[in-house]
Amino acid sequence: MPVTVPEYDLVIIGGGINGAGIARDAALRGLRVILLEKKDFGSGTTSWSSRLIHGGLRYLEYAEIPLVYESLHERGYLRKIASHLVKRIRINIPIYDRSKRGLMLIRLGMIAYDLLSIRKTLPRHRMLNRDELLQLEPGINADGLRGGAQYYDAQVTFAERLVMENIISAAESGAVVKNHSPVETIGRHDGRAMTVSYFDADTAESQLVRGRLVINAAGPWVDRVLRKTGRKHRRLMGGTKGSHIIVGKFDGAPREAFYVEAAVDGRPFFIIPWNGQYLIGTTDIRYSGDPGVVRASKAEIRYLLNETNHVFPEARLLPADVHYAYAGVRPLPRHTKGPEAAITRRHIIKRHKRALRGIISIIGGKLTTYRNLAEQTIDRVIKKFDAGLVPCSTSSAPLPGAIGIDEAREKLENFSGLSDIGRERILGIYGGRAALILELTVSNAALSNVIGSEKSVLAAEVVFAIRHEFAKNLTDLMHRRLMLGLSADQGEELAETVANIAASELVWDEPELQKQLDSLRRYNARLKPARE
Ligand SMILES: Cc1cc2nc3c(=O)[nH]c(=O)nc-3n(C[C@H](O)[C@H](O)[C@H](O)COP(=O)(O)OP(=O)(O)OC[C@H]3O[C@@H](n4cnc5c(N)ncnc54)[C@H](O)[C@@H]3O)c2cc1C
């Protein structure tokens, strides 16, 4: 009997923030969508960012005014549609007599930033004199300090969850979403529809789908995905590597986020209170290798430690103080000349022609602007389809967790056993969807167990992630669902407990359970800084 090949309007390749955002927008507008992700949703570059939803103050230096304007507007939308995930953050810029960017320049930048975020809901910037800044943050290096600036942006502690909520929303609107399902080949059927083969994690077999268009949203893997057509093409991507280190509270640590100039090369970098720790980064180095194996180098870690110790002299941070470090490759358009920082962070929606007709590749972009990128992409698709479908609604339609937050908070308050930290943790990860987790505890008493020494994790979260959030293995659970993998101990305290709960849900036998634990250990080990 001939096998029927499922047909879609769009086959989206890549489940990072851009692929997930495009899938959501398309599904909400009534398109038939399948999204294929080779590993887990949000496990690529999106996990390795600075996690800021920001206008990008730095881009003003390169006169990227439209990008800053777009980003500041998107920041406003994301604070509304993902209010449980995207929170405001105050950032301080210290200015020294040796700073490359002096008081005057910073003040001008601040005014421009405020003007570009017209109609914004965040307070305006404030300039501080030396004493004010020292009073606010006594740990800061006072040598040559002239004053500072204070401004507001937004932070998404768990960018992975922003991806997940877009995926969930897409699926709720009818999209088929598949993680651990790498695309293997891209071809054309009858000279018209596109044919995509992929390895299906659910059936453990190669499968075929057809789409009117293929959207290549594979981030830094865009060129590698194009190679799956077997056709020659011009290289599009020219990524740069950026690394971060994560440390605990240190002597003289700031209470608020800092954006500082590195003493050694004048590059600005962030020191951000994040997830009960400090996220410090980033670097910016041209990179053309495999984005899947990129690691923070010893030199980058030293650089970030030295520069932090310079701004906060009591810190005296050493490599041994680093909880873990991560690196990602920015999916930027190819530019072989000029400094890395000057490569545009704007996105390009490239519609291929001739041999690659039927494919749209997404080049560049930021976490911050994913929603607009998705809207623009689907607007173009709709024009091509001439379908007269519904207009885009993602600037106002809340993501699933942004609905019912107060009700979920009330239910959590009435749930015994959880600590206050636990309630905040659960709301900060799932928002209003926390109520659905509590429902699981009603039918199964074992799932109402509160696990971990902080009494902050519910056993039901594990089952919820498997049943309702597409988690397929222990690393998915720890790093991109319950978010325990990003704690100081990389989730070590709870890994076995989570694995045991998952084992009964997914019917893992003992060897499989051990395999899952080994795989998580290897994943975590990759994030441990290389020994000096
Ligand atoms: C160091 C650093 C700091 C950053 N900081 C910020 C910041 O603070 N704010 C901000 O707005 N932006 C920031 N960015 C930029 C932002 O993180 C990225 O632009 C964004 O995450 C890119 O998302 P993406 O979906 O395009 O790519 P990815 O997240 O990389 O997603 C692409 C996906 O495609 C999948 N894939 C690849 N090949 C295949 C295949 N054959 N089949 C199926 N799937 C495949 C991959 O597994 C991956 O999950 C930063 C980036 C870096 C590197």
XYZ file of N, CA and C in Angstrom, residues 268-498:
693
model
N 32.712 46.444 26.169
C 31.751 46.406 27.266
C 31.294 44.965 27.545
N 31.090 44.627 28.809
C 30.531 43.315 29.155
C 29.653 43.464 30.394
N 28.818 42.440 30.629
C 27.828 42.505 31.713
C 28.252 41.671 32.927
N 27.882 42.192 34.104
C 27.939 41.406 35.340
C 26.506 41.476 35.883
N 25.794 40.349 35.807
C 24.340 40.405 36.038
C 23.919 39.441 37.150
N 23.242 39.951 38.198
C 22.641 39.012 39.149
C 21.622 38.158 38.398
N 21.781 36.846 38.513
C 20.961 35.952 37.690
C 20.786 34.604 38.385
N 19.559 34.176 38.546
C 19.277 32.835 39.050
C 20.034 32.543 40.355
N 20.077 33.542 41.249
C 20.763 33.383 42.533
C 22.279 33.372 42.419
N 22.790 33.684 41.232
C 24.235 33.690 40.997
C 24.573 34.953 40.185
N 25.761 34.993 39.625
C 26.128 36.103 38.730
C 26.504 35.543 37.367
N 25.889 36.146 36.347
C 26.176 35.766 34.966
C 27.102 36.844 34.403
N 28.287 36.443 33.982
C 29.284 37.426 33.548
C 29.693 37.141 32.100
N 29.545 38.126 31.250
C 29.951 37.935 29.856
C 29.502 39.116 29.009
N 29.934 39.140 27.858
C 30.375 38.030 27.063
C 31.634 38.396 26.297
N 32.125 37.446 25.530
C 33.237 37.712 24.621
C 32.660 37.749 23.196
N 33.479 38.018 22.220
C 32.990 38.155 20.837
C 34.150 37.822 19.903
N 34.222 36.556 19.470
C 35.387 36.089 18.711
C 34.900 35.350 17.467
N 35.443 35.695 16.295
C 35.003 35.006 15.058
C 35.156 33.499 15.204
N 34.161 32.767 14.673
C 34.175 31.318 14.863
C 33.567 30.647 13.637
N 34.287 29.673 13.092
C 33.723 29.007 11.916
C 33.607 27.495 12.112
N 33.881 27.021 13.319
C 33.810 25.572 13.565
C 32.380 25.107 13.800
N 32.258 23.889 14.320
C 30.950 23.287 14.588
C 30.308 23.985 15.797
N 29.159 24.624 15.604
C 28.535 25.338 16.736
C 28.138 24.391 17.867
N 28.024 23.113 17.560
C 27.568 22.151 18.564
C 28.626 21.787 19.590
N 29.888 22.125 19.329
C 30.927 21.694 20.275
C 31.664 22.881 20.905
N 31.135 24.062 20.692
C 31.848 25.256 21.164
C 31.892 25.307 22.705
N 33.039 25.706 23.249
C 33.208 25.779 24.718
C 33.903 27.080 25.092
N 33.647 27.542 26.299
C 34.368 28.729 26.789
C 35.830 28.316 26.994
N 36.751 29.072 26.419
C 38.170 28.694 26.532
C 38.745 29.207 27.853
N 39.897 28.661 28.218
C 40.573 29.120 29.445
C 40.850 30.618 29.351
N 41.270 31.059 28.148
C 41.623 32.471 27.980
C 40.384 33.359 28.191
N 39.248 32.926 27.669
C 38.024 33.733 27.851
C 37.619 33.781 29.330
N 37.750 32.640 29.992
C 37.362 32.594 31.406
C 38.280 33.505 32.222
N 39.584 33.447 31.930
C 40.555 34.319 32.628
C 40.205 35.788 32.405
N 39.899 36.095 31.139
C 39.572 37.479 30.761
C 38.375 37.972 31.580
N 37.322 37.166 31.640
C 36.111 37.598 32.355
C 36.359 37.684 33.863
N 37.155 36.763 34.394
C 37.474 36.817 35.831
C 38.329 38.048 36.144
N 39.373 38.248 35.354
C 40.272 39.390 35.600
C 39.523 40.709 35.539
N 38.657 40.826 34.537
C 37.946 42.094 34.370
C 36.934 42.315 35.498
N 36.311 41.223 35.966
C 35.381 41.373 37.095
C 36.170 41.776 38.346
N 37.322 41.137 38.549
C 38.160 41.482 39.709
C 38.630 42.932 39.632
N 38.776 43.422 38.410
C 39.217 44.806 38.248
C 38.112 45.788 38.685
N 36.888 45.503 38.315
C 35.792 46.428 38.657
C 35.352 46.239 40.115
N 35.439 45.016 40.591
C 35.062 44.733 41.989
C 36.282 44.116 42.684
N 37.215 44.969 43.145
C 38.533 44.475 43.566
C 38.499 43.483 44.731
N 37.440 43.554 45.563
C 37.422 42.585 46.671
C 37.056 41.180 46.189
N 36.618 41.068 44.979
C 36.102 39.782 44.486
C 37.191 38.702 44.471
N 38.334 39.051 43.939
C 39.465 38.105 43.814
C 38.996 36.727 43.336
N 38.206 36.745 42.314
C 37.660 35.484 41.780
C 38.747 34.675 41.072
N 38.683 33.370 41.271
C 39.633 32.445 40.640
C 38.853 31.462 39.760
N 39.547 30.783 38.851
C 38.832 29.795 38.016
C 38.035 28.792 38.857
N 38.540 28.460 40.055
C 37.826 27.476 40.889
C 36.487 28.019 41.387
N 36.300 29.341 41.313
C 35.026 29.923 41.770
C 33.925 29.825 40.705
N 34.303 29.411 39.509
C 33.319 29.364 38.422
C 32.440 28.114 38.589
N 31.146 28.309 38.746
C 30.232 27.163 38.867
C 30.191 26.393 37.548
N 30.019 27.145 36.485
C 30.085 26.566 35.145
C 30.209 27.720 34.155
N 30.523 27.380 32.935
C 30.700 28.414 31.902
C 30.034 27.915 30.636
N 29.474 28.835 29.862
C 28.897 28.363 28.591
C 29.283 29.283 27.449
N 29.213 28.714 26.250
C 29.570 29.478 25.051
C 28.544 29.195 23.963
N 28.308 30.176 23.134
C 27.390 29.991 22.005
C 27.928 30.729 20.795
N 27.355 30.404 19.641
C 27.783 31.068 18.404
C 26.654 31.964 17.915
N 26.935 33.249 17.828
C 25.908 34.176 17.321
C 25.677 33.884 15.838
N 24.441 33.696 15.443
C 24.196 33.375 14.029
C 24.188 34.637 13.175
N 25.353 35.207 12.959
C 25.414 36.508 12.276
C 25.671 36.340 10.784
N 25.290 37.368 10.004
C 25.612 37.294 8.574
C 27.126 37.320 8.358
N 27.556 36.695 7.274
C 28.995 36.558 7.036
C 29.637 37.908 6.734
N 30.687 38.214 7.488
C 31.475 39.435 7.274
C 32.893 39.078 7.631
N 33.766 39.088 6.673
C 35.116 38.619 7.008
C 36.022 39.756 7.477
N 35.579 40.990 7.219
C 36.448 42.127 7.572
C 35.859 42.923 8.735
N 36.714 43.725 9.389
C 36.231 44.619 10.449
C 36.091 43.901 11.782
N 35.928 44.703 12.859
C 35.815 44.085 14.181
C 34.510 43.306 14.344
N 34.560 42.289 15.191
C 33.386 41.434 15.419
C 32.199 42.265 15.914
N 32.493 43.217 16.807
C 31.415 43.995 17.425
C 30.640 44.812 16.394
N 31.285 45.068 15.224
C 30.637 45.912 14.214
C 29.700 45.119 13.312
N 29.717 43.779 13.408
C 28.820 42.993 12.548
C 27.375 43.225 13.006
N 26.509 43.518 12.067
C 25.142 43.880 12.441
C 24.421 42.746 13.181
N 23.587 43.125 14.130
C 22.767 42.152 14.858
C 21.343 42.156 14.309
N 21.138 42.854 13.191
C 19.822 42.838 12.557
C 19.569 41.477 11.910
N 18.304 41.150 11.688
C 18.056 39.868 11.035
C 17.786 40.050 9.538
N 18.065 39.007 8.804
C 17.789 39.011 7.365
C 16.908 37.794 7.080
N 15.794 38.030 6.371
C 14.919 36.908 6.000
C 15.199 36.642 4.523
N 15.956 35.613 4.258
C 16.423 35.410 2.884
C 15.593 34.369 2.142
N 14.955 34.840 1.070
C 14.201 33.897 0.242
C 15.111 33.415 -0.872
N 15.431 32.143 -0.867
C 16.373 31.616 -1.857
C 15.714 31.505 -3.226
N 16.580 31.564 -4.216
C 16.060 31.448 -5.592
C 16.711 30.248 -6.276
N 16.395 30.067 -7.506
C 16.944 28.994 -8.362
C 16.968 27.643 -7.656
N 18.189 27.058 -7.496
C 18.261 25.675 -6.984
C 17.681 25.536 -5.582
N 17.720 26.641 -4.821
C 17.232 26.548 -3.439
C 15.827 27.154 -3.295
N 15.159 27.333 -4.425
C 13.801 27.878 -4.402
C 12.923 27.058 -3.454
N 12.068 27.738 -2.723
C 11.204 27.016 -1.783
C 11.741 27.030 -0.355
N 12.927 27.634 -0.190
C 13.513 27.698 1.163
C 13.672 29.161 1.566
N 13.342 29.449 2.806
C 13.618 30.770 3.383
C 14.590 30.547 4.533
N 15.716 31.261 4.525
C 16.685 31.116 5.623
C 16.657 32.347 6.515
N 16.750 32.104 7.809
C 16.780 33.192 8.784
C 18.232 33.416 9.200
N 18.693 34.621 8.952
C 20.082 34.924 9.280
C 20.092 35.995 10.359
N 20.848 35.739 11.413
C 21.014 36.742 12.467
C 19.809 36.850 13.376
N 19.660 38.019 13.966
C 18.544 38.240 14.888
C 18.984 38.106 16.326
N 18.114 38.557 17.187
C 18.383 38.525 18.628
C 17.199 37.858 19.320
N 17.464 37.391 20.499
C 16.383 36.873 21.332
C 15.274 37.922 21.422
N 15.696 39.152 21.675
C 14.774 40.258 21.889
C 13.803 40.466 20.730
N 14.285 40.245 19.509
C 13.474 40.626 18.344
C 12.821 39.421 17.655
N 12.818 38.285 18.326
C 12.314 37.061 17.682
C 10.860 37.216 17.230
N 10.046 37.902 18.034
C 8.613 38.003 17.736
C 8.395 38.762 16.432
N 9.125 39.871 16.301
C 8.977 40.679 15.094
C 9.518 39.932 13.877
N 10.633 39.234 14.084
C 11.200 38.443 12.988
C 10.157 37.423 12.498
N 9.488 36.787 13.471
C 8.479 35.784 13.111
C 7.331 36.445 12.352
N 6.900 37.588 12.832
C 5.792 38.294 12.168
C 6.170 38.639 10.723
N 7.380 39.185 10.559
C 7.812 39.572 9.207
C 7.911 38.353 8.294
N 8.426 37.261 8.854
C 8.584 36.047 8.040
C 7.210 35.549 7.571
N 6.272 35.463 8.492
C 4.955 34.913 8.125
C 4.180 35.893 7.231
N 4.374 37.189 7.419
C 3.755 38.153 6.492
C 4.191 37.843 5.056
N 5.506 37.583 4.910
C 6.009 37.285 3.555
C 5.448 35.985 3.017
N 5.387 34.998 3.899
C 4.876 33.687 3.478
C 3.439 33.836 2.993
N 2.655 34.579 3.757
C 1.237 34.731 3.432
C 1.070 35.450 2.093
N 1.938 36.438 1.892
C 1.876 37.142 0.599
C 2.107 36.150 -0.532
N 3.102 35.300 -0.326
C 3.438 34.322 -1.372
C 2.278 33.329 -1.576
N 1.682 32.921 -0.471
C 0.580 31.945 -0.579
C -0.711 32.602 -1.083
N -0.737 33.916 -0.933
C -1.930 34.663 -1.328
C -3.164 34.056 -0.636
N -3.015 33.814 0.659
C -4.014 33.001 1.346
C -5.085 33.809 2.069
N -4.834 35.094 2.309
C -5.808 35.915 3.023
C -6.112 35.383 4.407
N -5.057 34.976 5.117
C -5.260 34.420 6.453
C -5.343 35.537 7.491
N -5.633 35.151 8.729
C -5.804 36.163 9.782
C -4.512 36.946 10.046
N -4.656 38.203 10.502
C -3.444 38.986 10.765
C -2.692 38.486 11.995
N -1.455 38.946 12.119
C -0.596 38.531 13.243
C -1.170 39.023 14.575
N -1.127 38.169 15.602
C -1.678 38.577 16.898
C -0.651 38.488 18.028
N 0.603 38.178 17.681
C 1.562 37.840 18.749
C 2.031 39.033 19.586
N 1.757 40.263 19.133
C 2.184 41.391 19.969
C 1.229 41.588 21.142
N 0.064 40.957 21.075
C -0.869 41.119 22.195
C -1.341 39.793 22.797
N -1.239 38.712 22.053
C -1.730 37.422 22.589
C -0.728 36.876 23.603
N -1.122 36.774 24.871
C -0.156 36.330 25.873
C 0.308 34.899 25.625
N 1.534 34.633 25.987
C 2.020 33.258 25.932
C 1.289 32.462 27.016
N 1.217 31.136 26.886
C 0.345 30.360 27.788
C 0.582 30.629 29.278
N 1.823 30.770 29.710
C 2.105 30.955 31.141
C 1.769 32.345 31.653
N 1.516 33.287 30.742
C 1.208 34.651 31.179
C -0.268 34.797 31.523
N -1.017 33.706 31.364
C -2.458 33.743 31.676
C -2.685 33.080 33.036
N -3.492 33.721 33.869
C -3.900 33.086 35.137
C -2.828 33.048 36.209
N -1.921 34.009 36.202
C -0.811 33.989 37.174
C -1.328 34.184 38.604
N -2.263 35.107 38.798
C -2.761 35.366 40.162
C -3.468 34.144 40.738
N -4.267 33.494 39.909
C -4.968 32.275 40.370
C -3.953 31.197 40.737
N -2.927 31.058 39.911
C -1.918 30.024 40.189
C -1.187 30.355 41.489
N -0.914 31.638 41.691
C -0.224 32.059 42.933
C -1.069 31.674 44.153
N -2.358 31.933 44.043
C -3.243 31.614 45.166
C -3.247 30.111 45.458
N -3.303 29.333 44.389
C -3.312 27.863 44.563
C -1.993 27.396 45.184
N -0.902 28.009 44.750
C 0.402 27.614 45.317
C 0.474 27.983 46.791
N -0.131 29.116 47.146
C -0.103 29.534 48.553
C -0.868 28.548 49.434
N -1.896 27.947 48.860
C -2.685 26.980 49.631
C -2.099 25.573 49.593
N -1.031 25.401 48.856
C -0.426 24.068 48.723
C 0.641 23.919 49.802
N 0.497 22.919 50.654
C 1.437 22.856 51.779
C 2.727 22.126 51.384
N 3.794 22.511 52.056
C 5.078 21.818 51.868
C 6.083 22.616 51.055
N 5.572 23.486 50.183
C 6.505 24.276 49.366
C 7.022 25.475 50.152
N 8.289 25.809 50.003
C 8.819 27.019 50.636
C 8.411 28.246 49.814
N 8.603 29.429 50.386
C 8.305 30.653 49.623
C 9.192 30.716 48.374
N 10.446 30.315 48.576
C 11.365 30.297 47.412
C 10.796 29.376 46.336
N 10.240 28.261 46.791
C 9.675 27.280 45.859
C 8.519 27.853 45.063
N 7.633 28.563 45.770
C 6.470 29.140 45.072
C 6.934 30.127 44.003
N 7.895 30.975 44.381
C 8.403 31.966 43.420
C 9.096 31.269 42.258
N 9.863 30.220 42.602
C 10.556 29.464 41.543
C 9.547 28.908 40.532
N 8.491 28.285 41.049
C 7.515 27.639 40.159
C 6.776 28.690 39.316
N 6.389 29.799 39.943
C 5.706 30.858 39.173
C 6.641 31.458 38.124
N 7.915 31.590 38.494
C 8.899 32.191 37.583
C 9.217 31.290 36.395
N 8.932 30.012 36.530
C 9.203 29.094 35.422
C 7.940 28.860 34.577
N 6.823 28.581 35.264
C 5.612 28.161 34.541
C 4.525 29.234 34.479
N 4.640 30.286 35.296
C 3.586 31.296 35.337
C 2.260 30.642 35.698
N 1.191 31.030 35.010
C -0.141 30.521 35.297
C -0.287 29.020 35.053
N 0.614 28.452 34.245
C 0.532 27.007 33.981
C 0.867 26.187 35.219
N 1.368 26.842 36.268
C 1.651 26.131 37.519
C 0.389 25.450 38.041
N -0.771 26.058 37.764
C -2.037 25.470 38.236
C -2.240 24.083 37.638
N -1.778 23.884 36.397
C -1.926 22.567 35.754
C -1.048 21.532 36.443
N 0.102 21.990 36.946
C 0.998 21.060 37.669
C 0.312 20.607 38.951
N -0.316 21.560 39.634
C -0.996 21.213 40.888
C -2.140 20.229 40.643
N -2.782 20.353 39.484
C -3.876 19.406 39.176
C -3.376 17.967 39.153
N -2.134 17.770 38.696
C -1.588 16.410 38.640
C -1.470 15.800 40.034
N -1.250 16.663 41.033
C -1.052 16.144 42.398
C -2.383 15.642 42.994
N -3.487 16.091 42.416
C -4.792 15.678 42.958
C -5.048 14.199 42.651
N -4.689 13.805 41.426
C -4.980 12.423 41.029
C -3.889 11.451 41.480
N -2.709 11.970 41.835
C -1.617 11.071 42.224
C -0.859 11.682 43.404
N -1.102 11.138 44.597
C -0.550 11.741 45.814
C 0.979 11.782 45.786
N 1.614 10.793 45.157
C 3.089 10.745 45.137
C 3.655 11.979 44.426
N 2.868 12.517 43.510
C 3.360 13.676 42.753
C 3.307 14.968 43.568
N 2.633 14.930 44.731
C 2.611 16.154 45.542
C 3.835 16.242 46.450
N 4.748 15.261 46.339
C 5.993 15.337 47.130
C 6.803 16.563 46.735
N 7.289 17.244 47.783
C 8.175 18.380 47.528
C 9.591 17.848 47.677
N 10.427 18.060 46.646
C 11.764 17.461 46.672
C 12.842 18.546 46.768
N 14.010 18.152 47.316
C 15.143 19.073 47.415
C 15.204 19.780 48.752
N 16.419 20.140 49.175
C 16.611 20.720 50.503
C 15.964 22.104 50.638
N 15.775 22.782 49.517
C 15.138 24.117 49.593
C 13.619 24.023 49.572
N 13.111 22.823 49.474
C 11.656 22.576 49.386
C 11.024 23.437 48.285
N 11.665 23.365 47.136
C 11.215 24.281 46.082
C 10.780 23.581 44.800
N 10.866 22.250 44.758
C 10.554 21.545 43.514
C 9.458 20.518 43.784
N 8.493 20.446 42.895
C 7.405 19.465 43.042
C 7.662 18.252 42.158
N 7.457 17.075 42.718
C 7.634 15.855 41.913
C 6.767 15.923 40.656
N 5.606 16.543 40.774
C 4.683 16.631 39.633
C 5.289 17.373 38.441
N 6.268 18.226 38.689
C 6.865 18.985 37.578
C 7.495 18.051 36.548
N 8.061 16.947 37.057
C 8.754 16.017 36.156
C 7.741 15.382 35.199
N 6.651 14.917 35.782
C 5.618 14.253 34.978
C 4.963 15.263 34.029
N 4.742 16.449 34.531
C 4.153 17.524 33.714
C 5.030 17.799 32.477
N 6.340 17.889 32.709
C 7.259 18.191 31.600
C 7.235 17.082 30.549
N 7.082 15.848 31.018
C 7.054 14.729 30.061
C 5.713 14.699 29.319
N 4.626 14.871 30.063
C 3.306 14.761 29.419
C 2.927 15.993 28.606
N 3.329 17.163 29.080
C 2.804 18.393 28.458
C 3.868 19.323 27.873
N 5.165 18.965 28.060
C 6.197 19.883 27.553
C 7.253 19.167 26.708
N 6.917 18.011 26.194
C 7.758 17.321 25.212
C 9.144 16.902 25.734
N 9.343 16.835 27.045
C 10.660 16.405 27.554
C 10.842 14.928 27.238
N 12.016 14.573 26.697
C 12.217 13.172 26.284
C 13.315 12.493 27.090
N 14.179 13.272 27.698
C 15.265 12.637 28.459
C 15.600 13.478 29.695
N 16.524 12.972 30.495
C 16.839 13.619 31.768
C 17.464 15.013 31.573
N 18.266 15.154 30.534
C 18.909 16.462 30.296
C 17.862 17.501 29.885
N 16.900 17.093 29.067
C 15.793 18.012 28.737
C 15.136 18.475 30.046
N 14.845 17.495 30.903
C 14.135 17.812 32.152
C 14.943 18.763 33.026
N 16.193 18.439 33.233
C 17.009 19.209 34.185
C 17.369 20.599 33.654
N 17.689 20.661 32.352
C 18.229 21.925 31.824
C 17.208 22.840 31.159
N 16.105 22.280 30.634
C 15.207 23.151 29.885
C 13.743 23.042 30.275
N 13.439 22.287 31.330
C 12.069 22.242 31.834
C 12.056 22.701 33.292
N 12.702 21.934 34.187
C 12.676 22.320 35.602
C 13.750 23.357 35.929
N 14.683 23.532 35.035
C 15.742 24.543 35.114
C 16.709 24.320 36.276
N 16.760 23.086 36.783
C 17.660 22.798 37.902
C 19.113 22.726 37.440
N 19.323 22.402 36.187
C 20.682 22.275 35.653
C 21.441 23.592 35.660
N 20.715 24.702 35.798
C 21.400 26.005 35.800
C 21.685 26.494 37.220
N 21.429 25.645 38.227
C 21.770 26.046 39.604
C 23.274 25.897 39.808
N 23.730 26.388 40.967
C 25.165 26.379 41.259
C 25.734 24.963 41.194
N 24.952 23.963 41.634
C 25.462 22.579 41.625
C 25.069 21.843 40.358
N 24.609 22.566 39.361
C 24.144 22.008 38.082
C 23.070 20.927 38.313
N 22.342 21.083 39.401
C 21.215 20.187 39.658
C 21.595 18.845 40.248
N 22.858 18.742 40.689
C 23.341 17.441 41.185
C 22.480 16.882 42.313
N 22.050 17.772 43.227
C 21.300 17.300 44.396
C 20.047 16.509 43.971
N 19.400 16.956 42.895
C 18.106 16.354 42.565
C 18.106 15.446 41.336
N 19.291 15.317 40.707
C 19.320 14.581 39.435
C 18.763 13.168 39.585
N 19.183 12.453 40.624
C 18.730 11.049 40.751
C 17.240 10.972 41.062
N 16.768 11.876 41.927
C 15.332 11.874 42.253
C 14.512 12.145 40.995
N 14.915 13.152 40.245
C 14.186 13.475 39.003
C 14.249 12.278 38.049
